[in-house]
Amino acid sequence: MRCLRLTFLLWVCLTWAAIAQPQEHNNLWVMWERVVNGQRQSQFRSHLLLDVPPAEAQTFFNNLTPSAQTYGAANVRHETSPLCLSQPPPAELTSIDTTPLTLADKVATLGGLNGVFVDFRAVRGPRTFTGNFGETVHSFVVNQLQQAGIPLLTKEEIEATPGQPTLTLRYSVEVVGCKPWSISLGLTQLVVLTRDTSLMLNTTTWSGSARQSESDIEYGAMEALRDVVASFTEDYAKANSIIGGNAVTQIEPAN
């Protein structure tokens, strides 16, 4: 009987000891923030390790200490988690009231622009075009924008410009019996979705095009480019109340 009581007491003590034993959980979150060419938004990547055995967690953390001491601070203590990553709030919490707003036409989207970014040097044109089509149209457009008083932004400046307004150009080839060739000019900007302001899109806010004219066989790709660029500079002038320069009317015909 005495032996039975001792066994029972020993079982109770071991049970309480097991209950009282602290439960240790080790989670490691390694965050990498990368800023490239001074861009407005950082790039984030991370490794998340959950329930790592204590010895392995200690070894992993200690191995980072020399680098942390060299490039920053090591063993920094925090009362709460310094990471504030969470799921975005529901769309209804981030939407905006668009009731007092009206839809803007494409001219209005050009108002207040401090400049645009242009790089057409890689644009492909007609197979029969003599010379480098991309370089030719790039020089032509740059000249026209300068004459119209429209500031040209560098690649570094566009990264820091709200909306990142960028001109795009496309030459669509002719499909015999189906469609004529065409030149399309567009301005893309970063915009926010009204129903969920946590979503940002890169979309076309202004566009213009010109295509092959069956009534004018001399009307070529460069003449079409002249017309769509003139349309853009005129709309820019309207939106910003500036006096634009005159578009070049005498240019070399397309081959």
Short mmCIF file of N, CA and C in Angstrom, two decimals, residues 31-196:
data_model
loop_
_atom_site.label_atom_id
_atom_site.label_comp_id
_atom_site.label_asym_id
_atom_site.label_seq_id
_atom_site.Cartn_x
_atom_site.Cartn_y
_atom_site.Cartn_z
N MET A 31 14.24 39.35 -43.17
CA MET A 31 13.68 40.28 -44.14
C MET A 31 14.79 40.95 -44.94
N TRP A 32 14.60 41.04 -46.26
CA TRP A 32 15.56 41.70 -47.14
C TRP A 32 14.84 42.84 -47.85
N GLU A 33 15.29 44.07 -47.59
CA GLU A 33 14.74 45.25 -48.27
C GLU A 33 15.75 45.70 -49.32
N ARG A 34 15.29 45.84 -50.56
CA ARG A 34 16.18 46.20 -51.66
C ARG A 34 15.65 47.45 -52.35
N VAL A 35 16.49 48.49 -52.43
CA VAL A 35 16.13 49.74 -53.10
C VAL A 35 17.05 49.88 -54.31
N VAL A 36 16.47 49.88 -55.51
CA VAL A 36 17.24 49.91 -56.75
C VAL A 36 17.11 51.27 -57.42
N ASN A 37 18.24 51.92 -57.67
CA ASN A 37 18.28 53.20 -58.37
C ASN A 37 17.36 54.24 -57.76
N GLY A 38 17.26 54.24 -56.44
CA GLY A 38 16.48 55.26 -55.75
C GLY A 38 14.99 55.21 -56.05
N GLN A 39 14.47 54.04 -56.43
CA GLN A 39 13.06 53.96 -56.76
C GLN A 39 12.19 54.25 -55.55
N ARG A 40 10.95 54.67 -55.81
CA ARG A 40 10.09 55.14 -54.74
C ARG A 40 9.68 54.02 -53.80
N GLN A 41 9.50 52.82 -54.29
CA GLN A 41 9.06 51.72 -53.46
C GLN A 41 10.15 50.66 -53.37
N SER A 42 10.40 50.20 -52.13
CA SER A 42 11.40 49.18 -51.93
C SER A 42 10.87 47.82 -52.37
N GLN A 43 11.80 46.93 -52.67
CA GLN A 43 11.45 45.54 -52.96
C GLN A 43 11.71 44.73 -51.70
N PHE A 44 10.75 43.92 -51.27
CA PHE A 44 10.89 43.14 -50.04
C PHE A 44 10.81 41.65 -50.35
N ARG A 45 11.73 40.91 -49.76
CA ARG A 45 11.68 39.45 -49.79
C ARG A 45 12.02 38.94 -48.39
N SER A 46 11.52 37.76 -48.05
CA SER A 46 11.77 37.26 -46.71
C SER A 46 11.80 35.74 -46.69
N HIS A 47 12.45 35.21 -45.65
CA HIS A 47 12.42 33.78 -45.32
C HIS A 47 11.68 33.66 -44.00
N LEU A 48 10.65 32.82 -43.93
CA LEU A 48 9.90 32.61 -42.70
C LEU A 48 10.10 31.16 -42.26
N LEU A 49 10.67 30.99 -41.07
CA LEU A 49 10.95 29.66 -40.53
C LEU A 49 10.14 29.51 -39.24
N LEU A 50 9.24 28.53 -39.20
CA LEU A 50 8.35 28.34 -38.06
C LEU A 50 8.75 27.11 -37.26
N ASP A 51 8.62 27.25 -35.91
CA ASP A 51 8.88 26.14 -34.99
C ASP A 51 10.23 25.48 -35.25
N VAL A 52 11.26 26.30 -35.30
CA VAL A 52 12.63 25.81 -35.46
C VAL A 52 13.11 25.27 -34.11
N PRO A 53 13.72 24.11 -34.04
CA PRO A 53 14.24 23.59 -32.77
C PRO A 53 15.16 24.62 -32.11
N PRO A 54 15.09 24.74 -30.75
CA PRO A 54 15.84 25.79 -30.04
C PRO A 54 17.32 25.85 -30.41
N ALA A 55 17.98 24.72 -30.46
CA ALA A 55 19.42 24.72 -30.74
C ALA A 55 19.70 25.24 -32.15
N GLU A 56 18.89 24.83 -33.12
CA GLU A 56 19.08 25.28 -34.49
C GLU A 56 18.78 26.77 -34.63
N ALA A 57 17.74 27.25 -33.93
CA ALA A 57 17.39 28.67 -33.98
C ALA A 57 18.52 29.51 -33.40
N GLN A 58 19.09 29.05 -32.27
CA GLN A 58 20.18 29.77 -31.64
C GLN A 58 21.41 29.82 -32.54
N THR A 59 21.73 28.70 -33.17
CA THR A 59 22.89 28.64 -34.07
C THR A 59 22.69 29.56 -35.27
N PHE A 60 21.49 29.49 -35.87
CA PHE A 60 21.20 30.32 -37.04
C PHE A 60 21.32 31.80 -36.70
N PHE A 61 20.73 32.19 -35.56
CA PHE A 61 20.74 33.59 -35.16
C PHE A 61 22.16 34.06 -34.83
N ASN A 62 22.91 33.23 -34.12
CA ASN A 62 24.28 33.62 -33.74
C ASN A 62 25.19 33.75 -34.96
N ASN A 63 24.93 32.96 -35.99
CA ASN A 63 25.76 33.04 -37.19
C ASN A 63 25.58 34.37 -37.92
N LEU A 64 24.44 35.04 -37.70
CA LEU A 64 24.19 36.33 -38.33
C LEU A 64 24.80 37.50 -37.55
N THR A 65 25.21 37.25 -36.31
CA THR A 65 25.69 38.32 -35.44
C THR A 65 26.88 39.09 -36.02
N PRO A 66 27.93 38.42 -36.53
CA PRO A 66 29.08 39.19 -37.07
C PRO A 66 28.67 40.14 -38.20
N SER A 67 27.83 39.68 -39.11
CA SER A 67 27.39 40.54 -40.21
C SER A 67 26.54 41.70 -39.68
N ALA A 68 25.68 41.40 -38.70
CA ALA A 68 24.84 42.45 -38.13
C ALA A 68 25.67 43.52 -37.44
N GLN A 69 26.73 43.12 -36.78
CA GLN A 69 27.61 44.08 -36.11
C GLN A 69 28.38 44.91 -37.13
N THR A 70 28.70 44.30 -38.27
CA THR A 70 29.46 45.01 -39.30
C THR A 70 28.61 46.04 -40.02
N TYR A 71 27.37 45.67 -40.39
CA TYR A 71 26.54 46.52 -41.23
C TYR A 71 25.41 47.23 -40.48
N GLY A 72 25.22 46.94 -39.22
CA GLY A 72 24.10 47.59 -38.51
C GLY A 72 24.17 47.35 -37.01
N ALA A 73 23.16 46.70 -36.46
CA ALA A 73 23.08 46.44 -35.02
C ALA A 73 22.71 44.98 -34.82
N ALA A 74 23.27 44.37 -33.78
CA ALA A 74 23.04 42.95 -33.51
C ALA A 74 22.27 42.80 -32.19
N ASN A 75 21.49 41.71 -32.10
CA ASN A 75 20.76 41.35 -30.88
C ASN A 75 19.89 42.49 -30.36
N VAL A 76 19.19 43.14 -31.23
CA VAL A 76 18.30 44.23 -30.83
C VAL A 76 17.04 43.63 -30.21
N ARG A 77 16.70 44.09 -29.01
CA ARG A 77 15.52 43.57 -28.32
C ARG A 77 14.28 44.39 -28.66
N HIS A 78 13.14 43.72 -28.79
CA HIS A 78 11.88 44.39 -29.08
C HIS A 78 10.81 43.87 -28.13
N GLU A 79 9.99 44.78 -27.61
CA GLU A 79 8.90 44.38 -26.74
C GLU A 79 7.77 43.74 -27.54
N THR A 80 7.56 44.21 -28.75
CA THR A 80 6.54 43.64 -29.64
C THR A 80 7.18 43.40 -31.01
N SER A 81 6.47 42.72 -31.85
CA SER A 81 7.00 42.41 -33.18
C SER A 81 7.24 43.69 -33.97
N PRO A 82 8.44 43.88 -34.53
CA PRO A 82 8.70 45.07 -35.35
C PRO A 82 8.13 44.95 -36.75
N LEU A 83 7.64 43.77 -37.11
CA LEU A 83 7.07 43.56 -38.43
C LEU A 83 5.58 43.85 -38.39
N CYS A 84 5.14 44.73 -39.29
CA CYS A 84 3.74 45.15 -39.31
C CYS A 84 3.07 44.70 -40.60
N LEU A 85 3.40 43.51 -41.04
CA LEU A 85 2.81 42.99 -42.27
C LEU A 85 1.47 42.37 -41.96
N SER A 86 0.48 42.69 -42.75
CA SER A 86 -0.85 42.14 -42.56
C SER A 86 -1.57 42.14 -43.90
N GLN A 87 -2.69 41.45 -43.94
CA GLN A 87 -3.50 41.45 -45.14
C GLN A 87 -4.12 42.82 -45.33
N PRO A 88 -4.29 43.30 -46.57
CA PRO A 88 -4.91 44.60 -46.78
C PRO A 88 -6.35 44.58 -46.29
N PRO A 89 -6.85 45.71 -45.79
CA PRO A 89 -8.22 45.76 -45.31
C PRO A 89 -9.20 45.50 -46.43
N PRO A 90 -10.43 45.10 -46.10
CA PRO A 90 -11.43 44.84 -47.14
C PRO A 90 -11.60 46.03 -48.06
N ALA A 91 -12.03 45.76 -49.28
CA ALA A 91 -12.13 46.81 -50.28
C ALA A 91 -13.03 47.95 -49.83
N GLU A 92 -14.12 47.62 -49.10
CA GLU A 92 -15.04 48.67 -48.72
C GLU A 92 -14.41 49.66 -47.74
N LEU A 93 -13.34 49.23 -47.05
CA LEU A 93 -12.68 50.13 -46.12
C LEU A 93 -11.66 51.03 -46.81
N THR A 94 -11.23 50.65 -48.00
CA THR A 94 -10.21 51.43 -48.69
C THR A 94 -10.76 52.14 -49.93
N SER A 95 -12.04 51.95 -50.22
CA SER A 95 -12.63 52.61 -51.38
C SER A 95 -12.84 54.09 -51.09
N ILE A 96 -13.00 54.87 -52.13
CA ILE A 96 -13.22 56.30 -51.97
C ILE A 96 -14.58 56.68 -52.55
N ASP A 97 -15.12 57.76 -52.05
CA ASP A 97 -16.42 58.23 -52.53
C ASP A 97 -16.22 58.99 -53.83
N THR A 98 -16.71 58.42 -54.93
CA THR A 98 -16.55 59.05 -56.24
C THR A 98 -17.80 59.83 -56.66
N THR A 99 -18.77 59.94 -55.74
CA THR A 99 -20.03 60.61 -56.08
C THR A 99 -19.82 62.04 -56.62
N PRO A 100 -18.98 62.86 -55.94
CA PRO A 100 -18.82 64.23 -56.44
C PRO A 100 -17.92 64.35 -57.66
N LEU A 101 -17.36 63.25 -58.13
CA LEU A 101 -16.42 63.29 -59.25
C LEU A 101 -17.12 62.98 -60.56
N THR A 102 -16.56 63.47 -61.63
CA THR A 102 -17.04 63.15 -62.97
C THR A 102 -15.91 62.50 -63.75
N LEU A 103 -16.26 61.69 -64.72
CA LEU A 103 -15.24 61.03 -65.54
C LEU A 103 -14.46 62.07 -66.36
N ALA A 104 -13.16 61.98 -66.29
CA ALA A 104 -12.31 62.91 -67.05
C ALA A 104 -12.10 62.38 -68.46
N ASP A 105 -12.06 63.31 -69.43
CA ASP A 105 -11.72 62.88 -70.77
C ASP A 105 -10.20 62.78 -70.88
N LYS A 106 -9.72 62.28 -72.01
CA LYS A 106 -8.28 62.02 -72.12
C LYS A 106 -7.45 63.30 -72.10
N VAL A 107 -8.05 64.43 -72.52
CA VAL A 107 -7.32 65.70 -72.49
C VAL A 107 -7.03 66.11 -71.06
N ALA A 108 -8.02 65.96 -70.18
CA ALA A 108 -7.85 66.37 -68.78
C ALA A 108 -6.75 65.59 -68.08
N THR A 109 -6.50 64.36 -68.51
CA THR A 109 -5.47 63.56 -67.85
C THR A 109 -4.06 64.08 -68.11
N LEU A 110 -3.94 65.02 -69.06
CA LEU A 110 -2.62 65.61 -69.36
C LEU A 110 -2.35 66.84 -68.52
N GLY A 111 -3.36 67.33 -67.82
CA GLY A 111 -3.18 68.54 -67.03
C GLY A 111 -2.26 68.33 -65.84
N GLY A 112 -1.39 69.29 -65.59
CA GLY A 112 -0.51 69.24 -64.43
C GLY A 112 0.70 68.35 -64.57
N LEU A 113 0.91 67.78 -65.75
CA LEU A 113 2.09 66.93 -65.93
C LEU A 113 3.35 67.79 -65.94
N ASN A 114 4.34 67.33 -65.19
CA ASN A 114 5.62 68.05 -65.16
C ASN A 114 6.58 67.56 -66.22
N GLY A 115 6.08 66.70 -67.11
CA GLY A 115 6.91 66.17 -68.16
C GLY A 115 6.54 64.73 -68.45
N VAL A 116 7.15 64.17 -69.49
CA VAL A 116 6.90 62.78 -69.87
C VAL A 116 8.23 62.11 -70.19
N PHE A 117 8.22 60.79 -70.11
CA PHE A 117 9.41 60.00 -70.46
C PHE A 117 9.20 59.41 -71.85
N VAL A 118 10.22 59.49 -72.68
CA VAL A 118 10.14 59.01 -74.05
C VAL A 118 11.39 58.18 -74.38
N ASP A 119 11.17 56.99 -74.91
CA ASP A 119 12.28 56.20 -75.44
C ASP A 119 11.72 55.24 -76.48
N PHE A 120 11.80 55.65 -77.75
CA PHE A 120 11.24 54.87 -78.85
C PHE A 120 12.33 54.18 -79.67
N ARG A 121 13.54 54.18 -79.18
CA ARG A 121 14.66 53.70 -80.00
C ARG A 121 14.57 52.21 -80.33
N ALA A 122 13.79 51.46 -79.55
CA ALA A 122 13.66 50.02 -79.83
C ALA A 122 12.37 49.69 -80.58
N VAL A 123 11.59 50.69 -80.96
CA VAL A 123 10.33 50.45 -81.67
C VAL A 123 10.60 49.93 -83.08
N ARG A 124 9.87 48.90 -83.47
CA ARG A 124 10.04 48.33 -84.81
C ARG A 124 9.01 48.94 -85.76
N GLY A 125 9.43 49.17 -87.00
CA GLY A 125 8.57 49.79 -87.99
C GLY A 125 8.39 48.94 -89.22
N PRO A 126 8.03 49.56 -90.33
CA PRO A 126 7.82 48.83 -91.58
C PRO A 126 9.09 48.12 -92.03
N ARG A 127 8.94 46.94 -92.61
CA ARG A 127 10.10 46.19 -93.09
C ARG A 127 10.83 46.92 -94.20
N THR A 128 10.07 47.75 -94.92
CA THR A 128 10.67 48.46 -96.06
C THR A 128 11.30 49.79 -95.68
N PHE A 129 11.25 50.14 -94.39
CA PHE A 129 11.78 51.43 -93.97
C PHE A 129 13.31 51.43 -94.07
N THR A 130 13.84 52.46 -94.68
CA THR A 130 15.28 52.57 -94.84
C THR A 130 15.89 53.25 -93.61
N GLY A 131 16.87 52.59 -92.99
CA GLY A 131 17.48 53.15 -91.79
C GLY A 131 16.88 52.54 -90.53
N ASN A 132 17.20 53.14 -89.39
CA ASN A 132 16.73 52.67 -88.09
C ASN A 132 15.42 53.38 -87.75
N PHE A 133 14.31 52.67 -87.84
CA PHE A 133 13.00 53.28 -87.60
C PHE A 133 12.89 53.83 -86.18
N GLY A 134 13.31 53.03 -85.19
CA GLY A 134 13.21 53.47 -83.80
C GLY A 134 13.98 54.75 -83.53
N GLU A 135 15.21 54.82 -83.98
CA GLU A 135 16.02 56.02 -83.78
C GLU A 135 15.41 57.23 -84.49
N THR A 136 14.85 56.98 -85.69
CA THR A 136 14.26 58.08 -86.46
C THR A 136 13.04 58.66 -85.77
N VAL A 137 12.12 57.79 -85.34
CA VAL A 137 10.90 58.29 -84.70
C VAL A 137 11.21 58.88 -83.33
N HIS A 138 12.20 58.33 -82.64
CA HIS A 138 12.57 58.87 -81.33
C HIS A 138 13.06 60.32 -81.47
N SER A 139 13.95 60.55 -82.41
CA SER A 139 14.47 61.90 -82.63
C SER A 139 13.36 62.86 -83.05
N PHE A 140 12.46 62.37 -83.91
CA PHE A 140 11.36 63.21 -84.38
C PHE A 140 10.44 63.61 -83.22
N VAL A 141 10.05 62.64 -82.40
CA VAL A 141 9.12 62.91 -81.29
C VAL A 141 9.77 63.83 -80.26
N VAL A 142 11.01 63.57 -79.93
CA VAL A 142 11.72 64.42 -78.97
C VAL A 142 11.74 65.86 -79.47
N ASN A 143 12.03 66.05 -80.76
CA ASN A 143 12.07 67.39 -81.34
C ASN A 143 10.71 68.07 -81.26
N GLN A 144 9.65 67.31 -81.55
CA GLN A 144 8.30 67.88 -81.52
C GLN A 144 7.88 68.27 -80.10
N LEU A 145 8.21 67.44 -79.14
CA LEU A 145 7.85 67.74 -77.75
C LEU A 145 8.61 68.96 -77.25
N GLN A 146 9.86 69.07 -77.63
CA GLN A 146 10.65 70.23 -77.22
C GLN A 146 10.08 71.51 -77.83
N GLN A 147 9.68 71.44 -79.09
CA GLN A 147 9.08 72.61 -79.74
C GLN A 147 7.76 73.00 -79.07
N ALA A 148 7.04 72.01 -78.58
CA ALA A 148 5.75 72.26 -77.94
C ALA A 148 5.91 72.69 -76.48
N GLY A 149 7.13 72.73 -75.98
CA GLY A 149 7.36 73.14 -74.59
C GLY A 149 7.02 72.08 -73.57
N ILE A 150 7.01 70.82 -73.98
CA ILE A 150 6.70 69.71 -73.06
C ILE A 150 8.01 69.17 -72.49
N PRO A 151 8.19 69.24 -71.17
CA PRO A 151 9.45 68.77 -70.57
C PRO A 151 9.65 67.27 -70.80
N LEU A 152 10.89 66.89 -71.03
CA LEU A 152 11.25 65.49 -71.20
C LEU A 152 11.98 65.02 -69.94
N LEU A 153 11.51 63.92 -69.37
CA LEU A 153 12.09 63.39 -68.14
C LEU A 153 13.11 62.31 -68.45
N THR A 154 14.16 62.25 -67.65
CA THR A 154 15.15 61.19 -67.80
C THR A 154 14.64 59.93 -67.12
N LYS A 155 15.33 58.82 -67.33
CA LYS A 155 14.93 57.55 -66.72
C LYS A 155 14.98 57.65 -65.20
N GLU A 156 15.94 58.41 -64.67
CA GLU A 156 16.03 58.57 -63.23
C GLU A 156 14.90 59.47 -62.71
N GLU A 157 14.57 60.52 -63.45
CA GLU A 157 13.53 61.44 -63.02
C GLU A 157 12.14 60.81 -63.04
N ILE A 158 11.89 59.95 -64.03
CA ILE A 158 10.55 59.35 -64.16
C ILE A 158 10.25 58.45 -62.97
N GLU A 159 11.27 57.82 -62.40
CA GLU A 159 11.06 56.94 -61.25
C GLU A 159 10.54 57.71 -60.04
N ALA A 160 10.90 59.00 -59.94
CA ALA A 160 10.50 59.80 -58.79
C ALA A 160 9.32 60.72 -59.10
N THR A 161 8.75 60.60 -60.29
CA THR A 161 7.64 61.46 -60.70
C THR A 161 6.31 60.78 -60.44
N PRO A 162 5.39 61.43 -59.73
CA PRO A 162 4.07 60.82 -59.47
C PRO A 162 3.38 60.42 -60.76
N GLY A 163 2.89 59.19 -60.79
CA GLY A 163 2.20 58.69 -61.98
C GLY A 163 3.12 58.12 -63.04
N GLN A 164 4.39 58.49 -63.03
CA GLN A 164 5.38 58.02 -64.00
C GLN A 164 4.84 58.07 -65.44
N PRO A 165 4.44 59.28 -65.91
CA PRO A 165 3.87 59.41 -67.26
C PRO A 165 4.89 59.04 -68.34
N THR A 166 4.54 58.06 -69.15
CA THR A 166 5.47 57.52 -70.15
C THR A 166 4.75 57.38 -71.49
N LEU A 167 5.36 57.92 -72.54
CA LEU A 167 4.79 57.78 -73.88
C LEU A 167 5.18 56.42 -74.47
N THR A 168 4.23 55.79 -75.11
CA THR A 168 4.48 54.51 -75.79
C THR A 168 4.10 54.64 -77.26
N LEU A 169 4.77 53.89 -78.10
CA LEU A 169 4.50 53.95 -79.54
C LEU A 169 4.52 52.54 -80.12
N ARG A 170 3.57 52.29 -81.01
CA ARG A 170 3.52 50.97 -81.64
C ARG A 170 3.15 51.11 -83.11
N TYR A 171 3.88 50.36 -83.94
CA TYR A 171 3.55 50.27 -85.36
C TYR A 171 2.95 48.89 -85.59
N SER A 172 1.69 48.85 -86.03
CA SER A 172 1.02 47.57 -86.33
C SER A 172 1.08 47.34 -87.83
N VAL A 173 1.61 46.22 -88.20
CA VAL A 173 1.82 45.94 -89.62
C VAL A 173 0.50 45.69 -90.33
N GLU A 174 0.54 45.86 -91.62
CA GLU A 174 -0.63 45.62 -92.46
C GLU A 174 -0.86 44.12 -92.64
N VAL A 175 -2.13 43.72 -92.59
CA VAL A 175 -2.51 42.35 -92.92
C VAL A 175 -3.36 42.44 -94.18
N VAL A 176 -2.79 42.03 -95.29
CA VAL A 176 -3.44 42.19 -96.60
C VAL A 176 -4.83 41.58 -96.60
N GLY A 177 -5.80 42.38 -97.00
CA GLY A 177 -7.17 41.90 -97.07
C GLY A 177 -7.88 41.88 -95.74
N CYS A 178 -7.20 42.30 -94.68
CA CYS A 178 -7.81 42.26 -93.35
C CYS A 178 -7.79 43.61 -92.66
N LYS A 179 -6.59 44.19 -92.54
CA LYS A 179 -6.49 45.49 -91.87
C LYS A 179 -5.29 46.26 -92.41
N PRO A 180 -5.38 47.61 -92.41
CA PRO A 180 -4.25 48.44 -92.85
C PRO A 180 -3.24 48.58 -91.72
N TRP A 181 -2.04 49.06 -92.04
CA TRP A 181 -1.07 49.34 -90.98
C TRP A 181 -1.53 50.55 -90.19
N SER A 182 -1.01 50.69 -88.97
CA SER A 182 -1.40 51.83 -88.15
C SER A 182 -0.27 52.21 -87.19
N ILE A 183 -0.31 53.46 -86.74
CA ILE A 183 0.62 53.97 -85.73
C ILE A 183 -0.22 54.36 -84.51
N SER A 184 0.16 53.85 -83.34
CA SER A 184 -0.57 54.15 -82.10
C SER A 184 0.37 54.80 -81.10
N LEU A 185 -0.05 55.95 -80.58
CA LEU A 185 0.71 56.66 -79.56
C LEU A 185 -0.12 56.69 -78.29
N GLY A 186 0.49 56.39 -77.17
CA GLY A 186 -0.25 56.38 -75.91
C GLY A 186 0.57 56.94 -74.77
N LEU A 187 -0.12 57.40 -73.74
CA LEU A 187 0.54 57.86 -72.51
C LEU A 187 0.05 56.97 -71.38
N THR A 188 0.97 56.28 -70.73
CA THR A 188 0.61 55.45 -69.59
C THR A 188 0.95 56.17 -68.29
N GLN A 189 0.11 55.94 -67.29
CA GLN A 189 0.34 56.51 -65.96
C GLN A 189 -0.08 55.51 -64.90
N LEU A 190 0.46 55.66 -63.70
CA LEU A 190 0.04 54.85 -62.57
C LEU A 190 -1.22 55.46 -61.98
N VAL A 191 -2.27 54.66 -61.85
CA VAL A 191 -3.53 55.13 -61.29
C VAL A 191 -3.98 54.18 -60.19
N VAL A 192 -4.87 54.66 -59.32
CA VAL A 192 -5.39 53.87 -58.21
C VAL A 192 -6.82 53.45 -58.51
N LEU A 193 -7.14 52.20 -58.22
CA LEU A 193 -8.48 51.67 -58.43
C LEU A 193 -9.42 52.26 -57.37
N THR A 194 -10.52 52.88 -57.80
CA THR A 194 -11.39 53.58 -56.84
C THR A 194 -12.07 52.64 -55.86
N ARG A 195 -12.42 51.44 -56.28
CA ARG A 195 -13.11 50.53 -55.36
C ARG A 195 -12.17 49.90 -54.35
N ASP A 196 -10.87 49.98 -54.61
CA ASP A 196 -9.88 49.43 -53.67
C ASP A 196 -8.58 50.20 -53.86
#
